[in-house]
CSV table of C-alpha atoms in Angstrom, one decimal:
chain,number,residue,atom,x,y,z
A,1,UNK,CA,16.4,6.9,204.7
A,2,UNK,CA,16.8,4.8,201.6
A,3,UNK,CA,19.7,2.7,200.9
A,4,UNK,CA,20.6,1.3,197.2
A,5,UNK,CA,22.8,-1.4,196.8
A,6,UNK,CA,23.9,-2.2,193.3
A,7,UNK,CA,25.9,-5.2,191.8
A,8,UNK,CA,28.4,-4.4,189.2
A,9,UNK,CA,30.2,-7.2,186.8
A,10,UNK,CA,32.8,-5.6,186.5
A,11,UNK,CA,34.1,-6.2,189.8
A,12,UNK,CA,33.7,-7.8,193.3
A,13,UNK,CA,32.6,-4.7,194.8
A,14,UNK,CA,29.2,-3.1,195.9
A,15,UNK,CA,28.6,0.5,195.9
A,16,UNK,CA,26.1,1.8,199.0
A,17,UNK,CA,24.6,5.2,198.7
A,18,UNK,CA,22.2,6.6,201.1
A,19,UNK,CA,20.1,10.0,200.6
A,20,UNK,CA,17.5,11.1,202.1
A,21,UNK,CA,15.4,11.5,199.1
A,22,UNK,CA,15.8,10.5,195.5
A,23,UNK,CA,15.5,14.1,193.3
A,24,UNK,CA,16.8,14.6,190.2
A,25,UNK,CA,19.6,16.1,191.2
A,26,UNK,CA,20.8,13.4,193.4
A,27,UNK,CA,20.8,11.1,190.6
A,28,UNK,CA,24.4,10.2,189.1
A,29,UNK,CA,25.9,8.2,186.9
A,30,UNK,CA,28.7,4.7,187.6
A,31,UNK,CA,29.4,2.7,184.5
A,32,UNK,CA,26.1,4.1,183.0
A,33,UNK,CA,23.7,3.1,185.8
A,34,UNK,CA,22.1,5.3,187.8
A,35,UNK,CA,23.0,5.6,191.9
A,36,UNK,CA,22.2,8.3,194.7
A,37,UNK,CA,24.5,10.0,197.1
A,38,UNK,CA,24.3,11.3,200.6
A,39,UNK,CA,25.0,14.9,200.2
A,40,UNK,CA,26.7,16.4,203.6
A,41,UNK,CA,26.1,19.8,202.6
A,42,UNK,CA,24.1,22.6,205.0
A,43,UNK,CA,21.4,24.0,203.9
A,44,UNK,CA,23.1,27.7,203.5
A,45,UNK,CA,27.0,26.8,203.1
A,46,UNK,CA,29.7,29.0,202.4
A,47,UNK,CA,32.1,26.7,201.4
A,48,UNK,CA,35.0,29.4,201.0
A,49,UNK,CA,34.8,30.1,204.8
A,50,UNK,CA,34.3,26.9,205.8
A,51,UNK,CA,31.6,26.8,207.3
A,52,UNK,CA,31.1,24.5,210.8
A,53,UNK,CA,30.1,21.2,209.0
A,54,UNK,CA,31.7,22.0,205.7
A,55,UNK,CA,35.5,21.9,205.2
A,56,UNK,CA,37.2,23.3,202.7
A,57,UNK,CA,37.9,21.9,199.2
A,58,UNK,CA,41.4,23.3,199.9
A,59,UNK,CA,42.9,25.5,201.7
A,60,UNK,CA,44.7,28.6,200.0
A,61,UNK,CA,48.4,28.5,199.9
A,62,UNK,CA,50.5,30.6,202.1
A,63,UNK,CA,54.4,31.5,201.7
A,64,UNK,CA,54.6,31.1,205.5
A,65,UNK,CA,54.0,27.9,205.5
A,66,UNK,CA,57.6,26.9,203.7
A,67,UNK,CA,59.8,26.1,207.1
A,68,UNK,CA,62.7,27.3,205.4
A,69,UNK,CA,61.9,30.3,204.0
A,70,UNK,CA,63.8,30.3,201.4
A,71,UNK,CA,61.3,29.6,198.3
A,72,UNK,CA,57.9,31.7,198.1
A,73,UNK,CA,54.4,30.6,195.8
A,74,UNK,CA,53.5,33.0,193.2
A,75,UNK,CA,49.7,32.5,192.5
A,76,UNK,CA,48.0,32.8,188.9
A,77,UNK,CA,44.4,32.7,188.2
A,78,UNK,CA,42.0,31.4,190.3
A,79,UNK,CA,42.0,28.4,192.9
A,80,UNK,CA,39.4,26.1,191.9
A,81,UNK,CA,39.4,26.8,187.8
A,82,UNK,CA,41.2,25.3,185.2
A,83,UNK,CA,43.1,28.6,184.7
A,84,UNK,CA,45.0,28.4,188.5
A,85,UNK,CA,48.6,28.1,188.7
A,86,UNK,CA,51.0,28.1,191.8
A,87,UNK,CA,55.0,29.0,191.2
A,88,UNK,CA,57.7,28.8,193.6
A,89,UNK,CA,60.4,31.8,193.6
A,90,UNK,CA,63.7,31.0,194.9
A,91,UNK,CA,63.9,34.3,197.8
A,92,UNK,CA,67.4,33.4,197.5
A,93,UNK,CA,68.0,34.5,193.7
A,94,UNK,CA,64.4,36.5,193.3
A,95,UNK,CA,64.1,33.4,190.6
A,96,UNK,CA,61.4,31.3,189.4
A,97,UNK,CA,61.6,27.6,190.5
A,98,UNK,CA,60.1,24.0,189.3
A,99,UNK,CA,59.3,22.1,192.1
A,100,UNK,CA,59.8,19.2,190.1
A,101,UNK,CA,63.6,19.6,189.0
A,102,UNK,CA,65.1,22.8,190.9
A,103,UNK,CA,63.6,22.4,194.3
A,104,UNK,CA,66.5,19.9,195.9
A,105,UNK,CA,65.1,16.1,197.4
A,106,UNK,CA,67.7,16.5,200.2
A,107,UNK,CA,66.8,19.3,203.1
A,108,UNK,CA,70.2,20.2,203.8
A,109,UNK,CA,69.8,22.2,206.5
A,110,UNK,CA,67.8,19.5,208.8
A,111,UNK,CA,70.7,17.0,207.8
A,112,UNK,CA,73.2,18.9,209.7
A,113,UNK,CA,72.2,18.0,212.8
A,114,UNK,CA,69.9,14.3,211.6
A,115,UNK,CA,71.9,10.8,211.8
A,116,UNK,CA,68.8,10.1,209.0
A,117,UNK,CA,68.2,11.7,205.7
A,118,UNK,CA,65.4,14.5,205.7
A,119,UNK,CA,63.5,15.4,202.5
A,120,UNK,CA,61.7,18.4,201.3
A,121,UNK,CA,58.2,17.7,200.3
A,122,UNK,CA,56.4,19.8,198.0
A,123,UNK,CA,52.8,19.8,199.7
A,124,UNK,CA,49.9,19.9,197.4
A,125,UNK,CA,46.7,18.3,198.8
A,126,UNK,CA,46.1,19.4,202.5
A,127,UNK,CA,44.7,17.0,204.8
A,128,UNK,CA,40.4,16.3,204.8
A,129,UNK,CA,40.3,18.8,201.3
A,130,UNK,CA,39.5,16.8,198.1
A,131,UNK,CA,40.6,19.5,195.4
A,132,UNK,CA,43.4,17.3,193.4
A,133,UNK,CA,45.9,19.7,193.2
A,134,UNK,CA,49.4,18.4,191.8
A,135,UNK,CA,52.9,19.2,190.4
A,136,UNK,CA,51.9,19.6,186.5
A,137,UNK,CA,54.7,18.2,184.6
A,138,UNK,CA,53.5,19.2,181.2
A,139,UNK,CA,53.7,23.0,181.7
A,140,UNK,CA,56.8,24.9,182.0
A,141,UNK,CA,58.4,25.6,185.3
A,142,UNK,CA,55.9,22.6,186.6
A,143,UNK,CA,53.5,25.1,188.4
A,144,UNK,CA,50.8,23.0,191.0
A,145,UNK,CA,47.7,23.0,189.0
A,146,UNK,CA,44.5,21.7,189.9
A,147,UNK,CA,44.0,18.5,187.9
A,148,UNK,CA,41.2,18.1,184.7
A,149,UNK,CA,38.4,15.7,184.7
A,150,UNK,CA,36.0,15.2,182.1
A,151,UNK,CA,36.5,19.4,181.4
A,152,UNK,CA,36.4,20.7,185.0
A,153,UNK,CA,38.8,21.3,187.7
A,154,UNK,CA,38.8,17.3,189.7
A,155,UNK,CA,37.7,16.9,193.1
A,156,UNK,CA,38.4,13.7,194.5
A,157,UNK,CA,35.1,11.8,195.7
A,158,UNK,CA,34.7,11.5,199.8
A,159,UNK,CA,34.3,7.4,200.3
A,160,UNK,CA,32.8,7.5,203.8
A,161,UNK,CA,33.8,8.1,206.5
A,162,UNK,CA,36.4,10.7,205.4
A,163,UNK,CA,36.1,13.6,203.6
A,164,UNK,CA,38.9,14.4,200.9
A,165,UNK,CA,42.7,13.4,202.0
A,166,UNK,CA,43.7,11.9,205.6
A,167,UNK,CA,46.9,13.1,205.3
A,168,UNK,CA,48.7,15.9,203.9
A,169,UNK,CA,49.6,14.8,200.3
A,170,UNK,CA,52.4,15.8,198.1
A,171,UNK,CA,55.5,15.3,196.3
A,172,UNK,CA,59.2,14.7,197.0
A,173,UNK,CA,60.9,16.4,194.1
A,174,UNK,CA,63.9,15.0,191.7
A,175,UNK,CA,62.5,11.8,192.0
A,176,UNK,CA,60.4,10.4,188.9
A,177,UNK,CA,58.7,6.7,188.7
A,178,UNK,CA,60.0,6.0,185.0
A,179,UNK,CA,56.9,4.8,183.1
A,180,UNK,CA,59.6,3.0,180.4
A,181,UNK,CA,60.8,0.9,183.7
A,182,UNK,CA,59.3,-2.3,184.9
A,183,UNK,CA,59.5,-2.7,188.7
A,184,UNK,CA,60.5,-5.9,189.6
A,185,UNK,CA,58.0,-6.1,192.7
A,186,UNK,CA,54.6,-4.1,191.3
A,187,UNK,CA,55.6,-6.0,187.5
A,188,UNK,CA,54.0,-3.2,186.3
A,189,UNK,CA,55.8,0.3,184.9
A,190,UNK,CA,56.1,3.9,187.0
A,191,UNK,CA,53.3,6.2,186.6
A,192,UNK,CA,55.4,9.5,185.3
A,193,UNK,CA,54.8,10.9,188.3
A,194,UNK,CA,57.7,12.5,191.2
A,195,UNK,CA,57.3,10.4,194.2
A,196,UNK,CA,54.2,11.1,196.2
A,197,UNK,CA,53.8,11.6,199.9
A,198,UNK,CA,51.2,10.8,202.7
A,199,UNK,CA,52.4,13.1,205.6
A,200,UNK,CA,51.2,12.1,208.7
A,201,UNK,CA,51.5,14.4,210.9
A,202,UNK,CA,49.6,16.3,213.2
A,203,UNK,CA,49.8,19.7,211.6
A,204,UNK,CA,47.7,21.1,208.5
A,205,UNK,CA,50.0,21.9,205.8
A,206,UNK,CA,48.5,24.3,203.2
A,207,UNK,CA,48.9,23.7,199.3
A,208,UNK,CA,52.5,25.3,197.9
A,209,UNK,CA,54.2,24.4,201.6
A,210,UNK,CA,58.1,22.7,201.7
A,211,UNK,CA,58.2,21.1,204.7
A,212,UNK,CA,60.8,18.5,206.2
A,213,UNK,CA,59.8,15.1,206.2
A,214,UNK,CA,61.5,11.8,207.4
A,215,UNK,CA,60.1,8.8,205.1
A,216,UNK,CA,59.1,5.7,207.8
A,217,UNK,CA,57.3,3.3,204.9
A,218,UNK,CA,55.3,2.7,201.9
A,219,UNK,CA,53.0,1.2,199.9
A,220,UNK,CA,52.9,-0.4,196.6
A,221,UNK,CA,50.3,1.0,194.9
A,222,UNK,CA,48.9,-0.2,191.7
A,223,UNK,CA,46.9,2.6,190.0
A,224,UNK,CA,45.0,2.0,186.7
A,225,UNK,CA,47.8,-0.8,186.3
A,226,UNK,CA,50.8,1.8,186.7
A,227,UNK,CA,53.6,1.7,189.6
A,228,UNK,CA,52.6,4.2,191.9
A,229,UNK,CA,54.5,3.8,195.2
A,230,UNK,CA,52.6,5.9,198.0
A,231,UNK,CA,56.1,7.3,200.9
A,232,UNK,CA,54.7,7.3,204.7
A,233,UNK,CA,56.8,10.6,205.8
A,234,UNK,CA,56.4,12.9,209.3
A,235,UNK,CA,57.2,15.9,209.4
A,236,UNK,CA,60.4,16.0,211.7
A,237,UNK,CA,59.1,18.9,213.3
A,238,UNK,CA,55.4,17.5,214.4
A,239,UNK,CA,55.7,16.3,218.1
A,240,UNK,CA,55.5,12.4,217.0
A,241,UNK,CA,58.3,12.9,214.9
A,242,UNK,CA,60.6,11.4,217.5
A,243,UNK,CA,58.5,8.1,218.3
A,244,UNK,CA,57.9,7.7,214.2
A,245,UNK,CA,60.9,6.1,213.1
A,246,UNK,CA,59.5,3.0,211.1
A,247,UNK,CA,56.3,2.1,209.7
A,248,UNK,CA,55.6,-0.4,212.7
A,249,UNK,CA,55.7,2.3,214.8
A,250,UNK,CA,52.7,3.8,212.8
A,251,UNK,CA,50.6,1.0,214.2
A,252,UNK,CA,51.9,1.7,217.7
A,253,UNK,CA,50.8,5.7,218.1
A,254,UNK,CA,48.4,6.2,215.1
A,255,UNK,CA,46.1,3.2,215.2
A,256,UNK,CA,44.3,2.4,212.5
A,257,UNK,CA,45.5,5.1,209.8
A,258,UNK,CA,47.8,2.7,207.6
A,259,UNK,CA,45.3,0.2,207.4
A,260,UNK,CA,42.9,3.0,206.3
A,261,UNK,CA,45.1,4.5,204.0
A,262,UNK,CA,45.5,0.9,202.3
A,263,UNK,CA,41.6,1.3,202.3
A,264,UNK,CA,41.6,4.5,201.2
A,265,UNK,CA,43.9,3.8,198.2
A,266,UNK,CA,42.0,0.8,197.1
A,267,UNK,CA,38.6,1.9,196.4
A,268,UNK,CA,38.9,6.1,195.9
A,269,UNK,CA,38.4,5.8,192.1
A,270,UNK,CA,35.2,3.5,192.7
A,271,UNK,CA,32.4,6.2,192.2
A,272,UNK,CA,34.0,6.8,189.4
A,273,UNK,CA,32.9,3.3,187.8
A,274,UNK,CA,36.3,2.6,188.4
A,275,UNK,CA,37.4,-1.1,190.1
A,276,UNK,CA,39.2,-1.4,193.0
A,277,UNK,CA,43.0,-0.9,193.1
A,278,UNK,CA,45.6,-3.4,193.6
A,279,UNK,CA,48.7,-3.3,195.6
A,280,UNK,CA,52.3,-5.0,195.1
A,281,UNK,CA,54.0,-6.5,198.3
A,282,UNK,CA,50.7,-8.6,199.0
A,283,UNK,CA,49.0,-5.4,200.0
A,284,UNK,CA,51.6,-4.7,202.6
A,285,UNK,CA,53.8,-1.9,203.6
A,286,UNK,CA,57.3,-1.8,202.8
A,287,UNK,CA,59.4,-0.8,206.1
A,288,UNK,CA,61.7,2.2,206.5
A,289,UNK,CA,64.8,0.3,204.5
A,290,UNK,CA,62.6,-0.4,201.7
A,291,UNK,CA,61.1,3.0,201.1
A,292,UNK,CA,64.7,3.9,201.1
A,293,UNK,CA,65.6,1.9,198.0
A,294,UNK,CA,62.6,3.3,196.6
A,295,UNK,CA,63.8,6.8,196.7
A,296,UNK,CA,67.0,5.8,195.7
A,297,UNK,CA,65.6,4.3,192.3
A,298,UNK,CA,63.4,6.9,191.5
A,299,UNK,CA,66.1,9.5,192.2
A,300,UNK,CA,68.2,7.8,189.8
A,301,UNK,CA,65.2,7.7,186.8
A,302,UNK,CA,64.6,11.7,187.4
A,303,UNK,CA,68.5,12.1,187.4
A,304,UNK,CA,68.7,10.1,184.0
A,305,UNK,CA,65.0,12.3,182.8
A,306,UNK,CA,67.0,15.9,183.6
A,307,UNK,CA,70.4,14.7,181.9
A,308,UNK,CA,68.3,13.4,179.1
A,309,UNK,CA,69.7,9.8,178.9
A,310,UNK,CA,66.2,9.1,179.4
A,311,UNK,CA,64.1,10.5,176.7
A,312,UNK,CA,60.9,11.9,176.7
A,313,UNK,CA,58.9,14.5,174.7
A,314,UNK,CA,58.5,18.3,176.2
A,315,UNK,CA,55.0,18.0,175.9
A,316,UNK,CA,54.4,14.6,177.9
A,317,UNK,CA,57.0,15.5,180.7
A,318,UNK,CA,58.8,19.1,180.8
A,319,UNK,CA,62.3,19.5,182.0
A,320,UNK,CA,62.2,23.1,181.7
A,321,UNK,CA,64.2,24.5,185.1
A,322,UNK,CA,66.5,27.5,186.2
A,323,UNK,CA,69.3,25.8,188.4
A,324,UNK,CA,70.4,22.4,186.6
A,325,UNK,CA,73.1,22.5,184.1
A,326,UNK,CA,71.3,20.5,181.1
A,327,UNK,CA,69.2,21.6,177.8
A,328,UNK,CA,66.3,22.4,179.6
A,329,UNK,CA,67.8,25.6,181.6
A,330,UNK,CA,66.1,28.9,180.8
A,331,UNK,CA,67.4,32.2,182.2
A,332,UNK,CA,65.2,33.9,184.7
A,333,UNK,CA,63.9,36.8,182.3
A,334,UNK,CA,62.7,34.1,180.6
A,335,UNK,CA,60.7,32.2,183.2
A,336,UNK,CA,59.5,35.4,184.7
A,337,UNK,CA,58.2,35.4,181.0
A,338,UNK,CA,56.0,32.5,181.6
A,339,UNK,CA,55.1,33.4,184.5
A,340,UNK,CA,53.5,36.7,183.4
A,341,UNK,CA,52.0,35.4,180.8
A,342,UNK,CA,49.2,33.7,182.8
A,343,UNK,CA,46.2,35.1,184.0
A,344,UNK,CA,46.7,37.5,187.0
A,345,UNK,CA,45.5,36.3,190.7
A,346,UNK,CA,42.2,36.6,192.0
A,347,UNK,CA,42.2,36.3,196.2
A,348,UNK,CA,39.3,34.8,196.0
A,349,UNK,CA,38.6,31.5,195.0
A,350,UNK,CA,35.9,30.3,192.6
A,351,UNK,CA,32.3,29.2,194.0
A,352,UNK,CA,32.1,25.9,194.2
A,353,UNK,CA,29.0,23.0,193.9
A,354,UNK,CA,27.9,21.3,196.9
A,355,UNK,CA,28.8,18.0,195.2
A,356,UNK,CA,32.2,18.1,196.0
A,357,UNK,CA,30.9,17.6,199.6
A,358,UNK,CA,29.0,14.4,199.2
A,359,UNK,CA,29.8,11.3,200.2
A,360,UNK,CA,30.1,7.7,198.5
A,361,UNK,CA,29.5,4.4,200.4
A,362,UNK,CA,32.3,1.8,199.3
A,363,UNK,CA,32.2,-2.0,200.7
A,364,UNK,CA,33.5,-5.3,198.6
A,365,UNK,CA,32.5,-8.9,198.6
A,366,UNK,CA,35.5,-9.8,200.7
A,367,UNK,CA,34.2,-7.5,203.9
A,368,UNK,CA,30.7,-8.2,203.6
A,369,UNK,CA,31.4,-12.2,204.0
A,370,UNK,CA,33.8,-11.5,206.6
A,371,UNK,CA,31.4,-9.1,208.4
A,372,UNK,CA,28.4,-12.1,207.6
A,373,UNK,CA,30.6,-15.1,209.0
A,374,UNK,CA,30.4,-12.8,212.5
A,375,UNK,CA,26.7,-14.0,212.7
């Protein structure tokens, strides 16, 4: 094998690649200077059956996998193009959803019987897939989209040893980090994003699930120099969910995952020429009381963004919805409208490139003098 190390000025951080040979087609590109990556790939994959050795870049979404029943995904276009769309129907009302402003933060049937507050979260990355799907808030009715880079659908680069997400990764809707608000821990504004979500539990949660969570911690992300708070939740139904309470008991029955989350976090936009992220809170994790005050913040910023206190154009964050009583309410002819308008489903996905299998090699000055001052 043959291992590349390159020194960037931009930041303190080396970028390790190994291949095991150095073709054209292993050749890429950080900051304009050329690197080679370890491609993980079999010789004969088929990446849409996963393959032993290959996981899926996502999983496809399936209704069943909303607890409560009550809301349904309506697919559009094709999983893996720029074209792909995912609604929620209310079953309830036979009604198109957002899952940004209709879905409700509170899970008010878990709360009956919880002395803590449960939320729904709107999953949207499932755990070890790297396909970067999200809420869209620019389109109407805030379908889960997969997200655009440089033209093509994004897939989120596997920084060894993991491939794609460690958790499963969403959003807790009504909740918006106001990018006009400075926070007064990160000094830096929100990221116009709904609160996201690392769920930690033991179960696989496919794309366009709702599923009860209980938020134990977070972190204090700084993305790109934009607030972008990262919850620790559990699903209250996964068989941890008892001895999770708080985000020291993380530590205690899933060692190691919150320090490589942090890890995670900090370098996953790297092989992208990108530095390192920063955190707030001196890279710590805020406890159980303080991802509470979190919430209640960025509750308050979406409640002020639906009401249209805050203002903010259509086009950069839409409040179009079917439930709330405010200017951006459509009937539900009308949102079946948008819904049909889209491209109609194809089962299966689109073919993807091997590339989003490969993996990237991330280590920074600070680790290699800690690892050096060991001999």
């Amino acid at each position: 094998m043959f291992l590349l190390r390159r020194f960037f000025s931009l930041s303190s951080f080396i970028l390790e690649t190994t291949t095991a040979s150095l073709s054209s087609t292993n050749n890429h590109l950080i900051n304009s200077k050329p690197f080679s990556i370890m491609s993980t790939t079999p010789k004969k994959p088929d990446v849409n059956k996963g393959t032993q050795g290959e996981a899926l870049a996502s999983k496809a979404p399936k209704s069943s996998d909303n607890e409560n029943r009550r809301y349904e995904i309506v697919q559009r276009g094709q999983l893996h193009t720029l074209n792909y769309r995912c609604y929620f129907r209310d079953t309830q009302t036979n009604t198109i959803v957002s899952p940004f402003h209709d879905i409700p933060l509170v899970n008010e049937e878990h709360n009956k019987d919880q002395s803590e507050t449960i939320y729904n979260m709107v999953v949207e990355v499932p755990r070890w897939t790297n396909a970067k799907m999200e809420i869209n808030k620019q389109l109407k009715m805030n379908p889960l989209v997969q997200d655009i880079k440089n033209g093509k659908p994004r897939f989120v680069h596997n920084v060894f040893p993991y491939h794609g997400y460690l958790w499963n990764y969403g959003a807790l809707p009504q909740t918006w980090e106001d990018p006009n608000h400075v926070d007064e821990d990160t000094k830096t504004t929100g990221d116009n994003d709904p609160l996201d979500v690392c769920e930690i539990g033991t179960t696989l949660h496919a794309t366009g699930s709702i599923i009860p969570v209980k938020i134990v911690g977070v972190l204090g992300l700084i993305d790109e120099g934009e607030t972008d708070w990262k919850l620790i939740g559990i699903d209250i139904r996964d068989k941890l969910a008892t001895q999770i309470n708080d985000i020291d008991d993380v530590d205690k029955h899933l060692p190691g995952l919150l320090e490589a989350t942090r890890r995670w976090f900090k370098y996953y936009k790297v092989p992208t020429g990108k530095p390192p992220n920063k955190f707030a809170l001196n890279e710590q994790y805020g406890d159980r009381a303080y991802a509470q005050r979190v919430i209640d913040e960025t509750r308050k910023y979406w409640e002020k963004l639906a009401s249209g206190e805050t203002k903010v154009e259509e086009k950069v964050c839409s409040i179009t919805n079917t439930t709330l009583k405010n200017r951006g309410r459509i009937s539900k002819e009308d949102a079946e409208t948008i819904v049909e308008a889209d491209e109609k489903h194809e089962k299966e996905a689109a073919k993807l490139d091997s590339s989003v299998h490969q993996l990237s090699y991330v280590q920074d000055d600070e680790e290699r003098s800690t690892k050096d001052k060991k001999f």
